[in-house]
Amino acid sequence: MRIGIIGAGNIGGNLTRRLTALGHEVHVANSRGPHTLTALAEETGATPVDVTEAARGARIVVVTIPLKAIPDLPAAGLFDGAAEGFAVVDTGNYYPRQRDGRIAAIEDEGLTESRWTERHLGHPVVKAFNGTYAEDILDRPRPAGDPERMALPVAGDDEQAKKLVRELIDELGFDTVDAGGIDDSWRQQPDTPVYGLRDGVAAVERALAEASPERPETFRG
C-alpha cells in the first residue's frame, strides 16, 4: 500500500527502511524539504515529498515529529488526497524538560499527548511506536509465534484504523496489544512500565495494567 511518513528522524527513517523493504510505496517528508532526503531515498527507494504531499493516496500516514513541532504543521490540507478510510499514526511523546517546553493543555487540562496531537491534526490518530527503540524496528522483527517476538501497545478510538495499523505492525514482525482509546493512551506515555519494554504480549498487557495516571515529576514542565 502507499504509506506517507511525516518526519525522517530515527523512527521515521527506520520505518521507511522496513516498509520499503516489505514492498510498500513510501512517500516521506520532513520540515527541511525533499532535497534533504536524497540519501534516504537512494537507500530505500522511497519518494521524498513536501509535507503537504505525504498523505496523497496514502492508506496510512505516520506522523513522527517532536511534539512541539505538531502546531507547525499546515492547519489545512495536510491530509488532502489521502485514501478513503486512511489511518494516522502518532508516534509522539511529551518531553517538557528535555525538548518540548510546557504544554498547558496536557498538564493543566489533562489531555493525553495523542489527544492533544489529534486536535491539532484535525483527524483521529492511532498511538503506536512511541515507546519503541528505533533500532528495534530494524533488528528485532520476528515471525508470528516466535517466543522472542516483541509486542507493541496500540491505542486509538477508530477501531478500523486501529485494525489497519495493527495489521501493518504484524507485517513488520511484531505482535500488538490493544491499549484502549486515545484517552487511555497515558498508559504508554514516557516513564510508564510499558515504555521501552522489550517483551511479549503477556508482559505488555501486565505493564499497561500497572500504569499510574499520575504524570511523573520528571515529565512535567
mmCIF file of C-alpha atoms in Angstrom:
data_model
loop_
_atom_site.group_PDB
_atom_site.id
_atom_site.type_symbol
_atom_site.label_atom_id
_atom_site.label_comp_id
_atom_site.label_asym_id
_atom_site.label_seq_id
_atom_site.Cartn_x
_atom_site.Cartn_y
_atom_site.Cartn_z
ATOM 1 C CA MET A 1 0.000 0.000 0.000
ATOM 2 C CA ARG A 2 1.016 3.617 -0.165
ATOM 3 C CA ILE A 3 2.223 4.969 3.166
ATOM 4 C CA GLY A 4 3.090 8.574 3.968
ATOM 5 C CA ILE A 5 5.668 9.363 6.628
ATOM 6 C CA ILE A 6 5.996 12.877 8.046
ATOM 7 C CA GLY A 7 9.296 13.024 9.864
ATOM 8 C CA ALA A 8 12.532 11.316 8.877
ATOM 9 C CA GLY A 9 14.295 11.038 12.222
ATOM 10 C CA ASN A 10 15.198 7.764 13.899
ATOM 11 C CA ILE A 11 11.711 6.253 13.938
ATOM 12 C CA GLY A 12 10.605 7.715 10.609
ATOM 13 C CA GLY A 13 13.822 6.736 8.877
ATOM 14 C CA ASN A 14 13.755 3.151 10.105
ATOM 15 C CA LEU A 15 10.073 2.743 9.287
ATOM 16 C CA THR A 16 10.899 3.958 5.787
ATOM 17 C CA ARG A 17 13.643 1.337 5.531
ATOM 18 C CA ARG A 18 11.478 -1.542 6.718
ATOM 19 C CA LEU A 19 8.299 -0.613 4.871
ATOM 20 C CA THR A 20 10.026 -0.162 1.533
ATOM 21 C CA ALA A 21 11.799 -3.484 2.080
ATOM 22 C CA LEU A 22 8.372 -5.081 2.521
ATOM 23 C CA GLY A 23 7.280 -3.665 -0.824
ATOM 24 C CA HIS A 24 5.174 -0.717 0.284
ATOM 25 C CA GLU A 25 5.240 2.567 -1.611
ATOM 26 C CA VAL A 26 6.546 5.115 0.873
ATOM 27 C CA HIS A 27 6.384 8.884 0.468
ATOM 28 C CA VAL A 28 8.493 10.584 3.123
ATOM 29 C CA ALA A 29 8.666 14.233 4.154
ATOM 30 C CA ASN A 30 10.409 16.378 6.729
ATOM 31 C CA SER A 31 10.449 20.027 7.766
ATOM 32 C CA ARG A 32 13.548 20.847 5.723
ATOM 33 C CA GLY A 33 12.261 19.797 2.319
ATOM 34 C CA PRO A 34 12.611 16.836 -0.057
ATOM 35 C CA HIS A 35 16.105 17.828 -1.185
ATOM 36 C CA THR A 36 17.416 16.851 2.266
ATOM 37 C CA LEU A 37 16.075 13.310 1.903
ATOM 38 C CA THR A 38 18.074 12.294 -1.156
ATOM 39 C CA ALA A 39 20.295 9.828 0.706
ATOM 40 C CA LEU A 40 17.339 8.074 2.366
ATOM 41 C CA ALA A 41 15.531 7.920 -0.967
ATOM 42 C CA GLU A 42 18.542 6.424 -2.721
ATOM 43 C CA GLU A 43 18.979 3.866 0.065
ATOM 44 C CA THR A 44 15.351 2.765 0.228
ATOM 45 C CA GLY A 45 13.555 3.689 -2.965
ATOM 46 C CA ALA A 46 11.145 5.915 -1.030
ATOM 47 C CA THR A 47 9.872 9.081 -2.688
ATOM 48 C CA PRO A 48 10.811 12.351 -0.935
ATOM 49 C CA VAL A 49 7.979 14.888 -0.965
ATOM 50 C CA ASP A 50 6.831 18.093 0.680
ATOM 51 C CA VAL A 51 4.894 17.724 3.935
ATOM 52 C CA THR A 52 1.625 18.662 2.223
ATOM 53 C CA GLU A 53 2.103 15.850 -0.312
ATOM 54 C CA ALA A 54 2.960 12.995 2.044
ATOM 55 C CA ALA A 55 -0.625 11.848 2.581
ATOM 56 C CA ARG A 56 -1.743 11.840 -1.057
ATOM 57 C CA GLY A 57 -3.059 8.394 -1.915
ATOM 58 C CA ALA A 58 -1.897 7.002 1.437
ATOM 59 C CA ARG A 59 -3.804 4.362 3.410
ATOM 60 C CA ILE A 60 -1.629 5.085 6.437
ATOM 61 C CA VAL A 61 0.083 8.358 7.368
ATOM 62 C CA VAL A 62 2.724 8.229 10.105
ATOM 63 C CA VAL A 63 3.359 11.493 11.954
ATOM 64 C CA THR A 64 6.682 11.121 13.736
ATOM 65 C CA ILE A 65 7.990 14.558 14.682
ATOM 66 C CA PRO A 66 8.745 16.248 18.023
ATOM 67 C CA LEU A 67 5.580 17.137 19.889
ATOM 68 C CA LYS A 68 6.483 20.827 19.953
ATOM 69 C CA ALA A 69 6.512 20.808 16.127
ATOM 70 C CA ILE A 70 2.950 19.491 15.755
ATOM 71 C CA PRO A 71 1.392 23.010 15.737
ATOM 72 C CA ASP A 72 3.810 23.975 12.950
ATOM 73 C CA LEU A 73 2.218 21.501 10.544
ATOM 74 C CA PRO A 74 -0.192 23.045 7.999
ATOM 75 C CA ALA A 75 -3.541 23.818 9.614
ATOM 76 C CA ALA A 76 -5.351 22.783 6.434
ATOM 77 C CA GLY A 77 -4.591 20.453 3.578
ATOM 78 C CA LEU A 78 -2.215 18.117 5.424
ATOM 79 C CA PHE A 79 -4.301 15.055 4.576
ATOM 80 C CA ASP A 80 -5.708 16.215 1.243
ATOM 81 C CA GLY A 81 -5.937 13.361 -1.239
ATOM 82 C CA ALA A 82 -5.445 10.569 1.281
ATOM 83 C CA ALA A 83 -7.134 7.259 0.538
ATOM 84 C CA GLU A 84 -10.643 6.674 1.825
ATOM 85 C CA GLY A 85 -10.603 5.380 5.393
ATOM 86 C CA PHE A 86 -6.952 6.285 5.902
ATOM 87 C CA ALA A 87 -5.346 5.954 9.335
ATOM 88 C CA VAL A 88 -2.986 8.403 11.027
ATOM 89 C CA VAL A 89 -0.302 7.013 13.332
ATOM 90 C CA ASP A 90 1.059 9.245 16.080
ATOM 91 C CA THR A 91 4.439 8.169 17.463
ATOM 92 C CA GLY A 92 4.923 11.282 19.590
ATOM 93 C CA ASN A 93 5.889 11.780 23.236
ATOM 94 C CA TYR A 94 5.836 14.782 25.543
ATOM 95 C CA TYR A 95 9.262 15.690 26.911
ATOM 96 C CA PRO A 96 8.642 19.060 28.607
ATOM 97 C CA ARG A 97 12.061 19.461 30.202
ATOM 98 C CA GLN A 98 14.218 17.870 27.542
ATOM 99 C CA ARG A 99 12.646 19.284 24.374
ATOM 100 C CA ASP A 100 9.047 20.444 24.131
ATOM 101 C CA GLY A 101 8.541 23.022 26.861
ATOM 102 C CA ARG A 102 5.418 23.111 28.975
ATOM 103 C CA ILE A 103 2.123 22.411 27.178
ATOM 104 C CA ALA A 104 -0.737 23.651 29.353
ATOM 105 C CA ALA A 105 -3.457 21.562 27.688
ATOM 106 C CA ILE A 106 -1.582 18.390 28.592
ATOM 107 C CA GLU A 107 -0.570 19.345 32.127
ATOM 108 C CA ASP A 108 -3.475 21.535 33.251
ATOM 109 C CA GLU A 109 -6.394 20.164 31.251
ATOM 110 C CA GLY A 110 -5.279 16.551 31.491
ATOM 111 C CA LEU A 111 -5.258 15.791 27.771
ATOM 112 C CA THR A 112 -3.229 12.778 26.762
ATOM 113 C CA GLU A 113 -0.376 13.583 24.428
ATOM 114 C CA SER A 114 -2.138 11.941 21.493
ATOM 115 C CA ARG A 115 -5.467 13.654 22.182
ATOM 116 C CA TRP A 116 -3.624 16.984 22.063
ATOM 117 C CA THR A 117 -1.950 15.947 18.805
ATOM 118 C CA GLU A 118 -5.243 14.743 17.357
ATOM 119 C CA ARG A 119 -6.881 18.105 17.997
ATOM 120 C CA HIS A 120 -4.096 19.911 16.159
ATOM 121 C CA LEU A 121 -4.182 17.498 13.229
ATOM 122 C CA GLY A 122 -7.967 17.553 12.952
ATOM 123 C CA HIS A 123 -8.117 13.802 12.415
ATOM 124 C CA PRO A 124 -8.296 10.762 14.732
ATOM 125 C CA VAL A 125 -4.932 9.176 15.461
ATOM 126 C CA VAL A 126 -3.672 5.754 16.440
ATOM 127 C CA LYS A 127 -0.860 5.891 19.003
ATOM 128 C CA ALA A 128 1.912 3.391 18.232
ATOM 129 C CA PHE A 129 5.710 3.102 18.169
ATOM 130 C CA ASN A 130 6.060 5.862 20.777
ATOM 131 C CA GLY A 131 7.850 3.608 23.257
ATOM 132 C CA THR A 132 9.751 1.582 20.672
ATOM 133 C CA TYR A 133 13.506 1.905 20.303
ATOM 134 C CA ALA A 134 14.220 2.939 16.715
ATOM 135 C CA GLU A 135 16.885 0.259 16.280
ATOM 136 C CA ASP A 136 14.373 -2.438 17.249
ATOM 137 C CA ILE A 137 12.354 -1.677 14.126
ATOM 138 C CA LEU A 138 15.325 -2.930 12.130
ATOM 139 C CA ASP A 139 16.836 -5.502 14.477
ATOM 140 C CA ARG A 140 14.012 -7.220 16.360
ATOM 141 C CA PRO A 141 11.302 -8.310 13.905
ATOM 142 C CA ARG A 142 10.346 -11.952 14.449
ATOM 143 C CA PRO A 143 7.875 -14.263 12.709
ATOM 144 C CA ALA A 144 4.490 -14.878 14.289
ATOM 145 C CA GLY A 145 4.722 -17.411 17.072
ATOM 146 C CA ASP A 146 8.397 -16.817 17.798
ATOM 147 C CA PRO A 147 8.854 -16.802 21.600
ATOM 148 C CA GLU A 148 11.120 -13.753 21.313
ATOM 149 C CA ARG A 149 8.623 -11.712 19.305
ATOM 150 C CA MET A 150 8.058 -8.297 20.865
ATOM 151 C CA ALA A 151 4.605 -6.800 21.357
ATOM 152 C CA LEU A 152 3.759 -3.117 20.959
ATOM 153 C CA PRO A 153 0.818 -1.299 22.585
ATOM 154 C CA VAL A 154 -1.588 0.383 20.175
ATOM 155 C CA ALA A 155 -4.254 2.880 21.288
ATOM 156 C CA GLY A 156 -6.979 4.584 19.273
ATOM 157 C CA ASP A 157 -10.685 5.398 19.125
ATOM 158 C CA ASP A 158 -11.276 4.399 15.493
ATOM 159 C CA GLU A 159 -11.429 0.597 15.531
ATOM 160 C CA GLN A 160 -10.998 0.236 11.770
ATOM 161 C CA ALA A 161 -7.956 2.492 11.759
ATOM 162 C CA LYS A 162 -6.501 0.640 14.728
ATOM 163 C CA LYS A 163 -7.048 -2.698 12.974
ATOM 164 C CA LEU A 164 -5.253 -1.436 9.869
ATOM 165 C CA VAL A 165 -2.282 -0.221 11.919
ATOM 166 C CA ARG A 166 -2.105 -3.433 13.938
ATOM 167 C CA GLU A 167 -2.047 -5.464 10.730
ATOM 168 C CA LEU A 168 0.858 -3.381 9.440
ATOM 169 C CA ILE A 169 2.778 -3.823 12.704
ATOM 170 C CA ASP A 170 2.218 -7.574 12.451
ATOM 171 C CA GLU A 171 3.660 -7.459 8.936
ATOM 172 C CA LEU A 172 6.670 -5.588 10.322
ATOM 173 C CA GLY A 173 7.320 -8.523 12.652
ATOM 174 C CA PHE A 174 5.772 -7.513 15.979
ATOM 175 C CA ASP A 175 2.719 -8.541 17.966
ATOM 176 C CA THR A 176 0.333 -5.861 19.221
ATOM 177 C CA VAL A 177 -1.792 -5.281 22.295
ATOM 178 C CA ASP A 178 -4.933 -3.155 22.194
ATOM 179 C CA ALA A 179 -4.228 -0.415 24.736
ATOM 180 C CA GLY A 180 -7.710 1.111 24.558
ATOM 181 C CA GLY A 181 -8.781 4.504 23.276
ATOM 182 C CA ILE A 182 -6.774 7.704 22.985
ATOM 183 C CA ASP A 183 -7.923 8.831 26.426
ATOM 184 C CA ASP A 184 -6.359 5.605 27.755
ATOM 185 C CA SER A 185 -3.063 6.187 25.969
ATOM 186 C CA TRP A 186 -1.457 7.657 29.100
ATOM 187 C CA ARG A 187 -0.715 4.029 29.906
ATOM 188 C CA GLN A 188 2.034 4.038 27.244
ATOM 189 C CA GLN A 189 3.455 7.535 27.750
ATOM 190 C CA PRO A 190 7.098 8.061 28.848
ATOM 191 C CA ASP A 191 8.114 6.602 32.204
ATOM 192 C CA THR A 192 5.230 4.115 32.326
ATOM 193 C CA PRO A 193 6.007 0.389 32.764
ATOM 194 C CA VAL A 194 5.375 -0.415 29.094
ATOM 195 C CA TYR A 195 7.517 2.425 27.727
ATOM 196 C CA GLY A 196 10.616 0.886 26.125
ATOM 197 C CA LEU A 197 9.563 -2.624 27.183
ATOM 198 C CA ARG A 198 11.073 -5.339 25.009
ATOM 199 C CA ASP A 199 8.785 -8.263 25.759
ATOM 200 C CA GLY A 200 5.795 -10.248 24.578
ATOM 201 C CA VAL A 201 2.034 -9.868 24.749
ATOM 202 C CA ALA A 202 1.535 -11.022 28.348
ATOM 203 C CA ALA A 203 4.218 -8.688 29.698
ATOM 204 C CA VAL A 204 2.852 -5.731 27.730
ATOM 205 C CA GLU A 205 -0.684 -6.388 28.981
ATOM 206 C CA ARG A 206 0.622 -6.556 32.541
ATOM 207 C CA ALA A 207 2.632 -3.345 32.136
ATOM 208 C CA LEU A 208 -0.366 -1.460 30.767
ATOM 209 C CA ALA A 209 -2.458 -2.610 33.718
ATOM 210 C CA GLU A 210 0.223 -1.454 36.184
ATOM 211 C CA ALA A 211 0.459 2.091 34.789
ATOM 212 C CA SER A 212 -0.436 5.044 37.006
ATOM 213 C CA PRO A 213 -2.391 8.045 35.679
ATOM 214 C CA GLU A 214 -0.201 10.332 37.781
ATOM 215 C CA ARG A 215 2.285 12.068 35.489
ATOM 216 C CA PRO A 216 5.829 11.552 36.847
ATOM 217 C CA GLU A 217 7.547 14.677 38.170
ATOM 218 C CA THR A 218 10.391 14.248 35.688
ATOM 219 C CA PHE A 219 7.896 14.570 32.830
ATOM 220 C CA ARG A 220 6.238 17.760 33.999
ATOM 221 C CA GLY A 221 7.117 21.209 32.747
#
